[in-house]
Structure formats: structure tokens, C-alpha cells
Tab-separated table of C-alpha atoms in Angstrom:
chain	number	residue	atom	x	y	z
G	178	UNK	CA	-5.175	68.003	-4.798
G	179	UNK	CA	-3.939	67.881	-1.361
G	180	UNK	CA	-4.267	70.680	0.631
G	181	UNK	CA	-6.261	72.778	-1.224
G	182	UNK	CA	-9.502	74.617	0.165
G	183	UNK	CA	-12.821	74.018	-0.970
G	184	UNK	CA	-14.087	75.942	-4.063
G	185	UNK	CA	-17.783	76.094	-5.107
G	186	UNK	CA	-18.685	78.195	-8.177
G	187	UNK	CA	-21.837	80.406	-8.087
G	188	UNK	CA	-23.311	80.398	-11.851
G	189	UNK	CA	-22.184	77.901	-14.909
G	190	UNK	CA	-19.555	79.855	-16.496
G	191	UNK	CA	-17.977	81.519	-13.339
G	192	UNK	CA	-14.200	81.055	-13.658
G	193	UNK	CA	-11.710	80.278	-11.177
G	194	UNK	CA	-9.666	83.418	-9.173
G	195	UNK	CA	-6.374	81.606	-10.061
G	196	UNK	CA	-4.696	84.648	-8.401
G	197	UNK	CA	-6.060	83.856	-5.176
G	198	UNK	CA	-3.753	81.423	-2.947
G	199	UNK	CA	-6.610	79.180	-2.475
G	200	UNK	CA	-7.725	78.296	-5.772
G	201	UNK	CA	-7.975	74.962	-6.236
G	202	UNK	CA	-6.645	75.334	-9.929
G	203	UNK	CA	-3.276	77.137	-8.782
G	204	UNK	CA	-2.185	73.146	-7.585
G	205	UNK	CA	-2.641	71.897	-11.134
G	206	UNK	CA	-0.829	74.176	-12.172
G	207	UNK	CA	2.193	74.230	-9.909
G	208	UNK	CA	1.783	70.428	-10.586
G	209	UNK	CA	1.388	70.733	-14.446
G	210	UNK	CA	4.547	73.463	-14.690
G	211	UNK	CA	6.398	71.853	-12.260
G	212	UNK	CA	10.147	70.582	-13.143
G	213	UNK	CA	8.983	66.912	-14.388
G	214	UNK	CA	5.485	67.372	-14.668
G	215	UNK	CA	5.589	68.899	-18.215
G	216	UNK	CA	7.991	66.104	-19.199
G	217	UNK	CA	5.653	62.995	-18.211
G	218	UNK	CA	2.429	64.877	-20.277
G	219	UNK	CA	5.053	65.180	-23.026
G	220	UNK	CA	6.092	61.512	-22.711
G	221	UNK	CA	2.461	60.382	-22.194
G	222	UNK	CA	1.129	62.012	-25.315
G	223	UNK	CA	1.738	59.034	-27.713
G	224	UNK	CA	1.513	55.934	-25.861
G	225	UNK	CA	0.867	54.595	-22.566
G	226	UNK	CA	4.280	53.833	-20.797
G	227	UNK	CA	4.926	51.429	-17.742
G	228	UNK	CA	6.682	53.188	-15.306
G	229	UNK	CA	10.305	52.201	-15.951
G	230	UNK	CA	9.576	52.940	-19.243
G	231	UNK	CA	8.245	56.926	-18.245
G	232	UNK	CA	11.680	56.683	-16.323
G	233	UNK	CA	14.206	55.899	-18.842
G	234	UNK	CA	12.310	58.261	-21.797
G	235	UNK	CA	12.947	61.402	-19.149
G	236	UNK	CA	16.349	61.576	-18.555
G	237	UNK	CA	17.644	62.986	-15.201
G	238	UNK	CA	14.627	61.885	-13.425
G	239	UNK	CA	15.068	60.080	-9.873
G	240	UNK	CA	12.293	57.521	-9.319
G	241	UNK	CA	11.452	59.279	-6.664
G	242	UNK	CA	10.807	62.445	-7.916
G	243	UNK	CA	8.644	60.482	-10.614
G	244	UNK	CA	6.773	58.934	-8.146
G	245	UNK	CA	6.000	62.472	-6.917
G	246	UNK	CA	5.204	63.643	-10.144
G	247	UNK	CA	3.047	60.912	-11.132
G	248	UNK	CA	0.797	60.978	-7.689
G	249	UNK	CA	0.211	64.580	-8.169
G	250	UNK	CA	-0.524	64.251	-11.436
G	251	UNK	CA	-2.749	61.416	-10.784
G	252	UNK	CA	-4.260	62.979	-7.931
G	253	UNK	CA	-5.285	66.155	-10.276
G	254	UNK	CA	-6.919	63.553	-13.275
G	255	UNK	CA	-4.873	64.239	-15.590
G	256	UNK	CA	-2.531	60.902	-15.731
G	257	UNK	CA	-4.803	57.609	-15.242
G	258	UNK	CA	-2.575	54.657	-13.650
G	259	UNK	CA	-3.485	51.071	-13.934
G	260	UNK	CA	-2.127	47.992	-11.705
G	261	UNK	CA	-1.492	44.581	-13.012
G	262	UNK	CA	-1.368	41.927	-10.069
G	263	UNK	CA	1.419	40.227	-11.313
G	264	UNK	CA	4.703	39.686	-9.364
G	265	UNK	CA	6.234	42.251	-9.389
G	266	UNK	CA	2.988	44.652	-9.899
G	267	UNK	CA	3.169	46.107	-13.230
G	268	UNK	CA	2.122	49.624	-13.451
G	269	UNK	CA	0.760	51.654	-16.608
G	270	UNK	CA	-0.037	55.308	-17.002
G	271	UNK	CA	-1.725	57.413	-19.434
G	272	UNK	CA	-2.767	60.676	-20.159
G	273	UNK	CA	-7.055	61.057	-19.071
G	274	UNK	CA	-9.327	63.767	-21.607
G	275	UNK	CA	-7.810	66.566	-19.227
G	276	UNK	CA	-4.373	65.556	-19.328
G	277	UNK	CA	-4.483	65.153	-23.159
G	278	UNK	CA	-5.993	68.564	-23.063
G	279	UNK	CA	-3.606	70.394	-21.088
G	280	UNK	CA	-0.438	68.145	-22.608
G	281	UNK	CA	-1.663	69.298	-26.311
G	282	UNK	CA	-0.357	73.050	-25.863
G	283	UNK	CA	2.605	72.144	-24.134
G	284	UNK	CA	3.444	69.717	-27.012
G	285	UNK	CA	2.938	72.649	-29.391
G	286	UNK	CA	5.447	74.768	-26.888
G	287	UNK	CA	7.881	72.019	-27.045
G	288	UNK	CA	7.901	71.947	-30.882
G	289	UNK	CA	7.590	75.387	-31.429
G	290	UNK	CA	10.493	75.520	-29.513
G	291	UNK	CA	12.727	72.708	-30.416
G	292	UNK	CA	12.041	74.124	-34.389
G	293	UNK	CA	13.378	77.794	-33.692
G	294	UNK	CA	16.231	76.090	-32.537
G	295	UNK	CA	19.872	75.459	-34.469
G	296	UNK	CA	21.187	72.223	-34.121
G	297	UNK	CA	24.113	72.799	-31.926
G	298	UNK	CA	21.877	73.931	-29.668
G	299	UNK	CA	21.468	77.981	-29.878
């Protein structure tokens, strides 16, 4: 997590001040709640995708802004990536324990949402 300051608990058990500015788990979760970031732990939560494949499954996404996404998310442990040396490179991703962790209750959201819904959208 770039940027953040160093955090060091005092007893097993002691929980992050997330409503501090520097707590270390306020970036995960800027990442994890960020625009795309929800929608590549959604994607990931079945299969692992190569990365043209994360880009076409998430419509509206630049590749650049994925790139973003993924590096942060990467950079948190909660998506794993995995380079081929082929030519081109091919590159995987997948969800790590954490990311399936944290991507199981916003697949619940999702659904919970996407049932209360009517099908023309209201």
C-alpha cells in the first residue's frame, strides 16, 4: 500500500483505528470500494481471468484504469498475478484467501441487489 504510514498493533486482538487518516487499512479500502475495484473481485470470484479477459467481462473499463486497479489490488494481497514468459507475456490473476474473503460479501451485495431489482431496471 503505497504511501501509507507504519502501523504496529500493541496486543493480539487490537483492531485497526480505520477513522484515523493513517491507517493502513483505510487504502484497502479506498482500493477495495473504489470505482473498478469491486468489479475485478466480482469478476475474479469464479475463475482466474487473463487480463484481456478481466477487460472485456467489465465493461467501460480503460486498460489503464485496470492496470491501476489491478496493481493496487495486487499491492494490498488480495488479487495474486502470474506471468507466463511467452511472447507476448501472458498474464493471469486471481483472487488470494483475503481477496476471496473480502469479494464474498460484496458478491452477496451484488446479488442481493441485482434480485430486489425489476427487470427493466427499477
Amino acid at each position: 500500500m503505497a504511501g501509507s504510514a507504519q502501523f504496529t498493533r500493541t496486543e493480539p486482538g487490537d483492531r485497526y483505528d480505520v477513522f484515523h487518516t493513517d491507517c493502513p487499512a483505510r487504502d484497502v479500502v479506498d482500493h477495495v470500494t473504489s470505482r473498478w475495484g469491486i468489479w475485478v473481485l466480482i469478476s475474479l470470484r469464479s475463475n482466474d481471468l487473463r487480463f484481456f479477459e478481466l477487460r472485456e467481462s467489465i465493461r467501460g473499463i480503460s486498460e489503464k484504469m485496470l492496470a491501476q486497479t489491478l496493481r493496487a489490488l495486487v499491492e494490498d494481497g488480495l488479487v495474486w498475478r502470474k506471468v507466463e514468459p511467452t511472447t507476448p507475456p501472458q498474464v493471469t490473476y486471481g483472487l488470494t484467501e483475503f481477496g476471496r474473503d473480502i469479494g464474498e460479501p460484496l458478491t452477496d451485495l451484488f446479488d442481493r441487489i441485482t434480485r430486489r431489482l425489476s427487470p427493466d431496471g427499477r
